[in-house]
Short mmCIF file of C-alpha atoms in Angstrom, two decimals:
data_model
loop_
_atom_site.label_atom_id
_atom_site.label_comp_id
_atom_site.label_asym_id
_atom_site.label_seq_id
_atom_site.Cartn_x
_atom_site.Cartn_y
_atom_site.Cartn_z
CA MET A 1 4.93 10.92 -28.12
CA LYS A 2 1.89 10.93 -26.88
CA ASN A 3 0.21 8.06 -29.67
CA PRO A 4 -3.32 9.75 -29.78
CA TYR A 5 -4.74 6.61 -30.42
CA ASN A 6 -4.28 5.41 -27.26
CA ARG A 7 -7.16 7.02 -25.78
CA ILE A 8 -9.66 5.57 -28.74
CA ILE A 9 -8.16 1.92 -27.91
CA ASN A 10 -8.37 2.06 -23.72
CA GLU A 11 -12.20 3.26 -24.41
CA LEU A 12 -13.38 0.26 -26.45
CA TYR A 13 -10.82 -2.04 -25.03
CA SER A 14 -13.00 -0.60 -21.31
CA LEU A 15 -15.83 -1.10 -22.96
CA ILE A 16 -15.32 -4.59 -24.25
CA PHE A 17 -13.52 -5.74 -21.29
CA PRO A 18 -16.45 -6.52 -18.89
CA LEU A 19 -18.74 -9.02 -21.86
CA VAL A 20 -15.68 -11.52 -22.52
CA ASN A 21 -14.08 -11.75 -19.48
CA ARG A 22 -17.31 -12.33 -17.67
CA LYS A 23 -15.76 -15.45 -15.95
CA TRP A 24 -12.97 -14.32 -14.92
CA ILE A 25 -14.29 -11.18 -13.22
CA SER A 26 -17.39 -13.51 -11.43
CA ALA A 27 -14.62 -16.01 -10.06
CA ILE A 28 -13.00 -12.85 -8.33
CA GLU A 29 -16.09 -11.87 -6.71
CA ASP A 30 -16.10 -15.84 -5.95
CA PHE A 31 -12.70 -15.43 -4.38
CA TYR A 32 -13.98 -13.09 -1.89
CA ASN A 33 -17.89 -14.01 -1.14
CA ASN A 34 -17.05 -17.09 -0.32
CA ASN A 35 -14.05 -17.68 2.13
CA TYR A 36 -10.64 -17.25 -0.68
CA ILE A 37 -12.25 -20.67 -2.81
CA ILE A 38 -10.13 -20.07 -6.11
CA ASN A 39 -10.64 -22.25 -10.38
CA ASN A 40 -7.72 -22.73 -10.31
CA LYS A 41 -7.33 -24.65 -14.46
CA THR A 42 -8.24 -20.70 -14.44
CA ILE A 43 -5.57 -19.23 -13.09
CA THR A 44 -2.61 -21.63 -14.47
CA LYS A 45 -4.30 -21.15 -18.06
CA GLN A 46 -3.68 -17.51 -17.12
CA LYS A 47 -0.10 -18.03 -16.65
CA LYS A 48 0.91 -20.86 -19.47
CA LYS A 49 -0.72 -18.00 -22.14
CA ILE A 50 1.41 -14.55 -20.50
CA LEU A 51 4.58 -16.46 -20.02
CA ASN A 52 4.51 -17.51 -23.41
CA GLU A 53 3.04 -14.03 -25.35
CA ILE A 54 6.75 -12.30 -22.86
CA LYS A 55 8.39 -15.56 -24.64
CA ARG A 56 7.48 -14.70 -27.87
CA ASN A 57 7.03 -10.62 -27.65
CA VAL A 58 9.79 -9.05 -25.16
CA ILE A 59 13.60 -8.88 -25.61
CA TYR A 60 15.05 -9.24 -22.00
CA TYR A 61 12.73 -12.33 -22.80
CA ALA A 62 13.41 -13.88 -25.75
CA ASN A 63 15.26 -16.87 -24.16
CA ALA A 64 13.46 -17.75 -21.44
CA ASP A 65 13.49 -21.60 -21.50
CA GLY A 66 10.89 -23.89 -19.24
CA GLU A 67 7.37 -23.51 -18.46
CA GLN A 68 7.48 -22.58 -14.87
CA LEU A 69 7.84 -19.36 -13.47
CA ASN A 70 10.93 -20.71 -10.87
CA ASP A 71 12.50 -21.17 -14.81
CA TYR A 72 12.40 -17.28 -14.57
CA PRO A 73 14.88 -15.22 -12.68
CA VAL A 74 13.96 -13.35 -9.89
CA VAL A 75 15.08 -9.25 -10.72
CA THR A 76 14.15 -6.23 -9.10
CA LYS A 77 13.71 -2.31 -9.22
CA ASN A 78 17.58 -2.13 -9.67
CA LEU A 79 17.73 -4.02 -12.94
CA TYR A 80 15.10 -2.48 -14.53
CA ARG A 81 17.27 1.13 -13.75
CA ARG A 82 20.36 -0.80 -15.06
CA LEU A 83 18.76 -1.42 -18.16
CA ASN A 84 16.81 0.25 -20.86
CA GLU A 85 13.38 -0.27 -20.24
CA ASN A 86 12.46 -0.77 -24.26
CA VAL A 87 13.87 -4.81 -23.42
CA PHE A 88 11.04 -5.09 -21.25
CA LEU A 89 8.30 -4.12 -23.62
CA HIS A 90 5.79 -5.57 -25.31
CA LYS A 91 7.03 -5.39 -29.16
CA ASN A 92 3.87 -3.98 -30.17
CA TYR A 93 3.53 -1.44 -26.69
CA VAL A 94 2.04 1.02 -28.78
CA ALA A 95 -0.89 -0.58 -30.57
CA LEU A 96 -2.01 -2.43 -26.19
CA PRO A 97 -4.67 -0.62 -24.16
CA LYS A 98 -2.06 1.39 -21.20
CA TYR A 99 -1.64 3.65 -18.99
CA LYS A 100 1.50 5.40 -17.63
CA MET A 101 2.89 4.87 -13.72
CA ASN A 102 5.14 5.44 -11.28
CA THR A 103 7.03 3.71 -8.01
CA GLY A 104 9.62 4.10 -5.57
CA GLY A 105 8.25 8.43 -4.51
CA SER A 106 8.81 7.14 -0.78
CA THR A 107 12.35 5.91 -1.10
CA GLY A 108 13.59 8.65 -3.14
CA GLU A 109 14.29 5.73 -5.73
CA PRO A 110 11.23 6.49 -8.78
CA PHE A 111 10.03 4.28 -11.58
CA GLU A 112 8.33 4.60 -14.04
CA PHE A 113 6.42 1.74 -16.32
CA TYR A 114 3.40 1.51 -18.39
CA CYS A 115 0.98 -1.20 -17.36
CA ASP A 116 -1.55 -2.80 -19.32
CA LEU A 117 -5.24 -1.22 -19.31
CA ARG A 118 -5.83 -4.66 -18.17
CA ALA A 119 -4.39 -4.67 -15.23
CA GLY A 120 -6.02 -1.55 -14.02
CA LEU A 121 -9.56 -3.15 -15.04
CA ILE A 122 -8.98 -6.37 -13.20
CA ASP A 123 -7.51 -4.38 -9.89
CA PHE A 124 -10.48 -1.94 -10.27
CA TYR A 125 -12.73 -5.65 -9.78
CA HIS A 126 -10.17 -6.33 -7.07
CA GLN A 127 -11.36 -3.64 -5.44
CA LYS A 128 -15.04 -2.82 -5.40
CA PHE A 129 -15.54 -7.08 -3.86
CA GLN A 130 -12.89 -6.12 -1.40
CA TYR A 131 -15.38 -3.04 -0.53
CA GLY A 132 -18.44 -5.73 -1.24
CA LYS A 133 -17.20 -7.86 1.64
CA MET A 134 -17.47 -4.76 3.97
CA ASN A 135 -20.80 -4.38 2.96
CA PHE A 136 -20.37 -1.23 0.87
CA THR A 137 -23.75 -0.23 -1.30
CA SER A 138 -24.30 2.49 -3.22
CA ASN A 139 -25.35 5.21 -0.64
CA ASP A 140 -22.21 4.49 0.71
CA LYS A 141 -19.32 7.74 0.30
CA ILE A 142 -15.48 6.52 0.44
CA TYR A 143 -13.37 9.38 1.02
CA VAL A 144 -10.00 9.42 0.34
CA ILE A 145 -6.95 10.42 3.39
CA ASN A 146 -3.53 10.66 0.49
CA GLY A 147 -1.15 13.19 -1.43
CA TRP A 148 -3.20 15.53 -2.48
CA LEU A 149 -1.51 18.68 -2.53
CA PRO A 150 -5.10 21.26 -2.98
CA ASP A 151 -2.82 25.07 -4.86
CA ALA A 152 -2.00 28.17 -2.98
CA ASN A 153 -5.51 29.58 -2.95
CA ASN A 154 -7.38 26.22 -0.65
CA ILE A 155 -4.34 27.00 1.60
CA ASN A 156 -4.66 30.26 2.50
CA ASP A 157 -8.60 29.84 2.96
CA LYS A 158 -7.88 26.58 5.31
CA VAL A 159 -9.53 23.80 2.59
CA PHE A 160 -7.06 20.64 1.92
CA TRP A 161 -10.21 18.57 0.26
CA ARG A 162 -11.73 18.64 -2.78
CA LYS A 163 -14.38 16.48 -4.49
CA LYS A 164 -13.15 14.65 -7.80
CA LYS A 165 -13.75 14.97 -11.18
CA ASN A 166 -14.91 11.32 -10.89
CA LYS A 167 -17.96 10.94 -9.04
CA ASN A 168 -18.47 7.00 -8.56
CA GLU A 169 -17.22 6.33 -5.03
CA LEU A 170 -15.43 3.59 -5.81
CA PRO A 171 -12.61 2.29 -5.75
CA PHE A 172 -10.99 5.62 -3.84
CA GLY A 173 -14.18 7.19 -3.23
CA SER A 174 -16.13 10.64 -4.09
CA LYS A 175 -13.87 13.10 -2.45
CA GLU A 176 -10.52 13.27 -1.10
CA PHE A 177 -7.89 14.64 1.96
CA SER A 178 -5.16 16.15 2.04
CA SER A 179 -2.54 14.58 3.90
CA HIS A 180 0.27 16.88 4.35
CA TYR A 181 -1.98 19.47 5.82
CA LEU A 182 -2.73 17.14 8.08
CA ASN A 183 -1.81 18.72 11.89
CA LYS A 184 -2.34 20.20 15.43
CA GLY A 185 -3.18 24.15 13.72
CA ASN A 186 -5.26 21.88 10.80
CA ALA A 187 -6.94 19.35 12.53
CA LYS A 188 -10.23 21.41 13.13
CA TYR A 189 -10.63 21.89 9.69
CA TYR A 190 -10.25 18.46 8.25
CA ILE A 191 -12.81 17.92 11.61
CA ASN A 192 -15.41 20.10 10.36
CA GLU A 193 -15.56 19.38 6.76
CA LEU A 194 -15.60 14.94 7.93
CA ILE A 195 -18.52 16.09 10.19
CA ALA A 196 -20.72 18.55 7.79
CA SER A 197 -20.33 15.72 5.93
CA PRO A 198 -19.73 12.19 6.91
CA PRO A 199 -18.11 9.57 5.17
CA THR A 200 -18.95 6.07 5.28
CA PHE A 201 -16.15 4.55 4.68
CA ILE A 202 -12.47 6.24 5.04
CA ARG A 203 -8.95 4.52 3.52
CA SER A 204 -6.04 6.56 4.01
CA TYR A 205 -2.44 5.52 5.84
CA PRO A 206 -2.32 3.55 8.89
CA SER A 207 0.10 6.44 9.99
CA VAL A 208 -2.21 9.45 9.35
CA PHE A 209 -5.89 7.72 9.91
CA SER A 210 -3.72 7.75 13.63
CA GLU A 211 -3.47 10.70 13.72
CA LEU A 212 -6.50 11.92 12.77
CA THR A 213 -8.70 10.01 15.00
CA LYS A 214 -5.65 11.32 18.35
CA PHE A 215 -6.48 15.11 16.59
CA PHE A 216 -10.28 13.76 16.73
CA ILE A 217 -10.20 12.94 20.23
CA ALA A 218 -8.37 16.28 21.12
CA GLU A 219 -10.42 18.42 19.61
CA GLY A 220 -13.47 17.15 22.04
CA TYR A 221 -14.34 13.34 20.52
CA SER A 222 -14.35 10.74 22.75
CA LYS A 223 -16.75 8.98 21.34
CA PRO A 224 -16.51 9.06 16.43
CA PRO A 225 -19.24 12.33 16.32
CA PHE A 226 -20.43 9.49 12.91
CA VAL A 227 -20.77 5.83 12.22
CA LEU A 228 -18.21 4.41 9.47
CA LYS A 229 -18.33 1.28 7.85
CA GLY A 230 -14.69 0.37 7.55
CA ILE A 231 -11.15 1.96 6.67
CA GLN A 232 -9.18 1.25 5.09
CA LEU A 233 -5.27 1.12 5.79
CA THR A 234 -2.49 1.12 2.99
CA SER A 235 0.28 0.93 1.61
CA GLU A 236 2.46 1.42 5.14
CA VAL A 237 3.22 -1.04 7.89
CA ILE A 238 1.01 -0.91 11.49
CA SER A 239 2.12 -0.90 14.52
CA HIS A 240 -0.17 -2.95 16.05
CA GLN A 241 -0.70 -0.75 18.76
CA GLN A 242 -1.50 1.45 16.60
CA GLU A 243 -4.90 -0.10 15.02
CA GLU A 244 -5.70 -1.52 18.88
CA PHE A 245 -5.46 2.20 19.31
CA ILE A 246 -7.93 3.17 16.07
CA LYS A 247 -10.28 -0.13 16.97
CA SER A 248 -11.16 0.85 20.30
CA TYR A 249 -12.06 4.09 19.65
CA TRP A 250 -13.86 3.57 15.39
CA GLY A 251 -14.52 -0.20 16.66
CA ASN A 252 -13.60 -3.59 14.82
CA ILE A 253 -13.70 -2.64 11.00
CA ILE A 254 -10.97 -1.99 10.18
CA PHE A 255 -9.57 -3.16 6.68
CA TYR A 256 -6.15 -3.90 5.12
CA GLN A 257 -4.60 -3.67 1.57
CA TYR A 258 -1.42 -4.10 0.53
CA GLY A 259 -0.65 -3.96 -3.31
CA HIS A 260 1.20 -1.23 -5.20
CA SER A 261 1.54 0.69 -8.90
CA GLU A 262 3.00 -2.52 -10.27
CA ALA A 263 -0.55 -4.38 -10.44
CA ALA A 264 1.20 -7.50 -9.80
CA ALA A 265 -0.04 -8.08 -6.10
CA ILE A 266 -2.89 -7.54 -4.30
CA ALA A 267 -3.57 -9.32 -0.46
CA THR A 268 -7.09 -8.33 1.98
CA LYS A 269 -7.19 -8.63 6.28
CA TYR A 270 -10.35 -8.19 7.12
CA PRO A 271 -11.62 -7.70 10.80
CA ASP A 272 -10.70 -11.00 12.71
CA GLU A 273 -8.70 -12.37 9.90
CA GLU A 274 -4.65 -13.65 11.32
CA CYS A 275 -3.34 -13.10 7.76
CA TYR A 276 -2.32 -11.23 4.79
CA THR A 277 -4.77 -13.79 1.71
CA PHE A 278 -3.37 -12.78 -1.96
CA SER A 279 -5.99 -13.10 -4.46
CA PRO A 280 -4.15 -15.56 -7.03
CA TYR A 281 -6.02 -13.69 -9.97
CA TYR A 282 -4.46 -10.71 -9.82
CA GLY A 283 -0.65 -12.19 -9.56
CA ILE A 284 1.43 -14.71 -8.38
CA VAL A 285 2.84 -14.52 -5.02
CA GLU A 286 6.07 -16.30 -3.78
CA ILE A 287 8.18 -15.43 -0.76
CA LEU A 288 11.88 -16.06 -1.12
CA ASP A 289 14.95 -16.19 0.82
CA ASP A 290 17.83 -14.31 0.39
CA ASN A 291 19.35 -17.05 -1.45
CA GLY A 292 15.33 -17.56 -3.81
CA ARG A 293 14.55 -19.87 -2.42
CA HIS A 294 11.64 -19.83 -1.00
CA VAL A 295 10.58 -19.67 3.09
CA GLN A 296 9.17 -22.40 5.41
CA GLU A 297 5.88 -22.02 7.56
CA GLY A 298 6.70 -19.40 9.47
CA GLU A 299 9.94 -17.69 8.46
CA THR A 300 10.05 -14.15 6.75
CA GLY A 301 11.55 -13.84 2.90
CA HIS A 302 11.02 -11.32 0.40
CA ILE A 303 7.86 -10.44 -1.84
CA VAL A 304 8.32 -11.37 -5.39
CA VAL A 305 5.37 -10.95 -7.57
CA THR A 306 4.27 -12.36 -11.46
CA SER A 307 1.83 -10.20 -12.78
CA LEU A 308 -0.97 -12.56 -14.75
CA ASN A 309 -2.93 -9.45 -16.69
CA ASN A 310 0.15 -6.56 -17.48
CA VAL A 311 1.43 -8.33 -20.78
CA VAL A 312 2.33 -4.88 -22.87
CA ARG A 313 4.81 -4.21 -20.00
CA PRO A 314 5.63 -7.56 -17.39
CA PHE A 315 6.75 -8.40 -14.20
CA ILE A 316 7.30 -11.72 -14.18
CA ARG A 317 9.31 -12.31 -10.15
CA TYR A 318 9.86 -8.95 -9.83
CA ASP A 319 10.79 -8.68 -6.21
CA THR A 320 9.40 -6.02 -4.82
CA GLY A 321 11.29 -5.00 -1.84
CA ASP A 322 8.70 -5.72 1.01
CA MET A 323 9.20 -9.21 4.04
CA ALA A 324 6.71 -11.11 4.92
CA THR A 325 6.74 -13.52 7.06
CA PHE A 326 5.11 -16.89 5.66
CA LYS A 327 1.98 -18.62 6.95
CA GLY A 328 1.06 -20.89 3.87
CA ASN A 329 -0.33 -22.09 0.58
CA SER A 330 -2.65 -23.58 -0.02
CA ASN A 331 -4.31 -24.94 -2.92
CA GLY A 332 -2.46 -22.00 -4.89
CA VAL A 333 -3.52 -19.16 -2.09
CA VAL A 334 -1.03 -17.78 -0.52
CA THR A 335 -1.82 -16.18 2.91
CA VAL A 336 1.19 -14.49 5.47
CA TYR A 337 1.55 -13.95 9.19
CA ASP A 338 2.30 -9.89 8.58
CA ILE A 339 3.83 -7.92 5.85
CA THR A 340 6.33 -6.41 7.82
CA GLY A 341 8.32 -3.43 5.74
CA ARG A 342 10.65 -2.65 3.00
CA VAL A 343 13.55 -3.94 3.70
CA GLN A 344 15.54 -0.66 3.94
CA ASP A 345 13.47 0.03 7.17
CA VAL A 346 16.39 -0.62 9.35
CA VAL A 347 18.29 1.59 11.72
CA GLU A 348 22.47 1.12 12.08
CA ASP A 349 23.39 0.87 16.11
CA LYS A 350 27.41 1.43 17.13
CA HIS A 351 28.52 -1.46 16.54
CA GLY A 352 27.11 -1.31 12.91
CA ASN A 353 24.98 -3.89 12.74
CA LEU A 354 21.35 -2.77 11.79
CA ILE A 355 18.35 -3.88 14.10
CA SER A 356 15.24 -4.24 12.20
CA ILE A 357 13.06 -1.43 12.50
CA THR A 358 9.60 -4.45 13.17
CA GLY A 359 11.83 -5.16 16.32
CA LEU A 360 12.85 -2.19 17.54
CA VAL A 361 10.09 -0.33 17.63
CA PHE A 362 6.88 -2.39 16.66
CA GLY A 363 8.36 -5.44 18.48
CA GLN A 364 8.00 -3.08 21.95
CA HIS A 365 5.04 -2.23 23.91
CA PHE A 366 5.53 1.64 24.54
CA HIS A 367 2.60 3.59 26.65
CA ALA A 368 4.04 6.80 25.05
CA PHE A 369 2.90 5.64 22.03
CA LYS A 370 -0.54 7.48 23.62
CA ASN A 371 0.48 10.54 24.26
CA ILE A 372 2.00 11.48 21.32
CA ILE A 373 0.34 12.53 17.82
CA SER A 374 3.07 11.03 15.80
CA TRP A 375 6.91 10.56 16.26
CA GLN A 376 9.98 9.79 13.14
CA ILE A 377 12.88 8.46 13.73
CA HIS A 378 16.60 9.44 12.34
CA ASN A 379 20.18 8.04 11.51
CA PRO A 380 21.98 10.71 11.06
CA TYR A 381 25.27 8.13 11.65
CA LYS A 382 25.73 4.74 13.24
CA GLY A 383 24.94 4.50 17.22
CA LYS A 384 22.93 7.45 16.94
CA LEU A 385 19.42 8.22 16.98
CA ILE A 386 17.01 11.35 17.43
CA VAL A 387 13.65 11.15 17.42
CA SER A 388 11.32 13.88 16.65
CA ILE A 389 7.72 13.98 18.54
CA ILE A 390 4.41 15.44 17.89
CA LYS A 391 3.01 15.71 21.76
CA ASP A 392 0.24 15.45 22.56
CA SER A 393 -1.25 17.64 26.15
CA SER A 394 -1.13 14.81 28.11
CA TYR A 395 2.61 13.80 27.21
CA CYS A 396 5.22 14.69 30.40
CA ASP A 397 8.49 13.00 31.03
CA ASP A 398 8.03 9.40 32.02
CA ASP A 399 7.27 9.49 27.96
CA ALA A 400 10.30 11.31 27.31
CA LYS A 401 11.84 8.34 29.76
CA GLU A 402 10.53 5.32 28.62
CA ILE A 403 11.79 6.51 24.68
CA LYS A 404 15.12 6.56 25.36
CA GLU A 405 15.47 3.52 27.68
CA LYS A 406 13.68 1.20 24.94
CA LEU A 407 14.97 3.05 21.59
CA SER A 408 18.38 2.34 23.28
CA PHE A 409 17.82 -1.43 22.58
CA ASN A 410 20.16 -2.09 25.54
CA GLY A 411 22.58 0.54 24.90
CA VAL A 412 23.88 0.23 21.73
CA PHE A 413 22.46 3.92 20.22
CA GLU A 414 22.50 7.10 22.09
CA VAL A 415 19.04 8.54 22.09
CA SER A 416 17.55 12.32 21.97
CA LEU A 417 14.30 13.76 21.62
CA LYS A 418 13.88 16.82 19.29
CA TYR A 419 10.36 17.92 19.31
CA VAL A 420 8.12 19.48 16.77
CA ASP A 421 5.20 21.27 15.80
CA GLU A 422 4.71 18.42 12.13
CA ILE A 423 6.74 16.14 10.14
CA ASP A 424 7.56 16.34 6.79
CA LYS A 425 5.48 13.61 4.44
CA THR A 426 6.92 11.79 1.95
CA ILE A 427 5.75 13.42 -1.78
CA SER A 428 3.20 11.06 -2.24
CA GLY A 429 1.44 12.17 1.46
CA LYS A 430 3.03 9.00 4.27
CA HIS A 431 5.01 9.18 6.92
CA ARG A 432 8.51 7.63 6.83
CA LEU A 433 9.17 6.51 10.40
CA VAL A 434 12.50 6.23 9.47
CA ILE A 435 15.24 8.37 8.03
CA ARG A 436 18.50 6.53 7.40
#
């Protein structure tokens, strides 16, 4: 049953939040504007406050002992599903400002939970100052390409976008386009709409924006028909070839964001930066190996996060299921060279070995990449790969030969190619490179 007072509580909290959190908001702005400098005392104080709060008010942590994060267990989404969600809720959650969130749609493992309104507002200020670092001004427009689904009438009318009810551009723009219907047959409608009313920033998934760029070229636009200040890419792993392809067309204006619905971690990488930088005002980040020990510099491990702002439903040492290569921790600011994707992004070879898609695809340079719109790899059983490909007009037999040879990975996979007109996306509108 919905709490009839929740909307009133949220509205009041939203009004007073900027007033009572001015120092915290100012610190976030300084973090992005002043080379990631932080106030460690402020963050340590907030971490202590969160841990004390959950020990007193959250059943799962009632017997927690110790003042350090290492004293708490690493938890996973599977654990959350096995246990009753009530054991993770603050005992006074009904009266606290909050909203419902869900995650896991792209992996087929849905998970619904409450998110503290404070966490949502902290997220907003991070998003705002991230755009500010890319010189966003009040006159700029942000468009987003995501998993929004238009209704049947709009689809019939070839209208795959909508103006959002919230006309504020920050952080997610005033117009959104559906990634589900971006294909060869509909690309011209997207392109015409974008040219008729061009944005200044576009926020999208890497695979979708790469496809859109190829459609611009296919429609005869050898150069961008409008100028963008920035392209924010999020929610998916990007290959080096995709990155270089997008940069070669639009310019060196890509800024990356890593985050998740649990609102426990956020990271960014800007043009000419070599690594992702996590904000310690958002959450505490650890990069751990399979045994729960922190990895060394240059090693890859699990991204484990602790929210500093979600009291209603805390996420403490939560294994996100994502992997990253650890660069370092400078005064509490964690940096990683890359985020390599979900641990399930693997395929099984004929010997039963699990091969990371990072090495199989992202680690090899495919000349054929420039001649395909999109592709997807199916691994129905060990040693078998079926590659669905949307061909560009320049695709040729040499491209097919290269894909087969490189994906065979020295003979451990039998590879067959299937040519299609479109590739289904997830419910959230993302592109899954691997289906197992």
